[in-house]
Amino acid sequence: MEREDGVQQPLSSEQVMSEVHLGCPPHHSGPHLSHFTISLPPRHENSILRGNTDAVEDMSISASTMFDLDEDGDLILTRRKKPPSHNLVLTIQHNITSSIRRVGLQVWRAELVLTDFVLHLMSTSSDFDKVVALELGAGTGLVGILLARVAKTVFITDHGDKVLENCEKNVDLNAEIFHGKASVHVRELDWKDSWPPQEENTSPSKGRYSWTQSEIEELKKASLLLAADVIYSDDLTDAFFSILKKLMLDNPEKVLYLAMEKRYNFSLDDLDVVANGYSHFRSYLITEQADDAGCKQLDSASEPFFVGEQIDLRYIPCYVRNYNRGNDVELWKIKLNHKALS
């Protein structure tokens, strides 16, 4: 449970509850099917209408323009048609509450913010068309499922059979929205394990969520990585950036888009409500607008390091209906700087 000040309140038996529980019946705690309605704008509109709307509206009418008049001699105005749009409804199975170890069974606010961002780029550019993509800590798989509308291959990954089974069900529930040639794989990726996994650990006999050697090779081609709400404990943050570095070393062009929510707790050391998990996350990043200390660290780096750029959410429309972004969700673009390797 979350108070208005953002402090997470545990339920009994270490149960936690997301603020996203669309259409869930009162006092329900088990799996529930929610229908997320998404407003989709038309893709790749005419560049003049998209980029120069003001110029189009300000154009004067030339003398040669023909006018239609009604029987009373009044001007008949042609109304500008509203740009076509349509809705997409995704059916997502998720839990209303879960243990801390299985928070991937729930839908969290940062996941919806990342969904908005992915939809925005899908609608306004071809950047994600035919990419090989990896979603880390995918939980319900909502973001990866949407990306399969345009991507070539999507690997939706998380840890634990319960979470993966739920994610696989969501893939099946929404398979009709994928484009015809998309390949979607639900796979286990434990950030604390070695990468790539040893060949003997990728046998189908080890489980249906294990990796094949061909999939590992395909993943090396991935240019797009996505993650939402994976920053909530320091040990997992350490594991996340450890596996992220291994994955990004395969391809210097890889980029991660990460949505996260600052979570505040009362600290006895600070005698204040602080977001320690967020501070630990930021310690891994050098921003492109680094201060003097950051620039010195940049110049003297002997190892690859992460460069982060915060994306202004004010310019990302809300395509997912019926949720409140709040003030504590951030979106980051993160790359691994290979300068130290050159």
Short mmCIF file of C-alpha atoms in Angstrom, two decimals, residues 43 122 128-132 144-154 174-184:
data_model
loop_
_atom_site.label_atom_id
_atom_site.label_comp_id
_atom_site.label_asym_id
_atom_site.label_seq_id
_atom_site.Cartn_x
_atom_site.Cartn_y
_atom_site.Cartn_z
CA ARG A 43 1.48 6.41 -37.35
CA MET A 122 6.19 3.73 -32.18
CA PHE A 128 11.65 0.51 -33.00
CA ASP A 129 10.64 -1.08 -36.29
CA LYS A 130 12.23 -4.51 -36.85
CA VAL A 131 14.52 -4.24 -33.82
CA VAL A 132 15.68 -7.08 -31.60
CA GLY A 144 7.27 -6.19 -24.49
CA ILE A 145 3.85 -7.28 -25.71
CA LEU A 146 3.18 -3.82 -27.16
CA LEU A 147 6.62 -3.65 -28.72
CA ALA A 148 5.87 -6.85 -30.64
CA ARG A 149 3.56 -4.76 -32.84
CA VAL A 150 6.64 -3.45 -34.67
CA ALA A 151 9.75 -5.33 -33.48
CA LYS A 152 11.37 -8.30 -35.18
CA THR A 153 12.19 -10.21 -31.97
CA VAL A 154 11.28 -9.50 -28.35
CA ASN A 174 -2.58 -10.65 -26.61
CA ALA A 175 -0.86 -12.53 -29.45
CA GLU A 176 -3.36 -11.20 -31.98
CA ILE A 177 -1.88 -7.69 -31.75
CA PHE A 178 1.63 -8.81 -32.80
CA HIS A 179 2.70 -8.13 -36.35
CA GLY A 180 2.82 -11.27 -38.45
CA LYS A 181 6.58 -11.89 -38.41
CA ALA A 182 7.31 -10.99 -34.78
CA SER A 183 9.03 -13.56 -32.57
CA VAL A 184 8.25 -13.27 -28.86
#
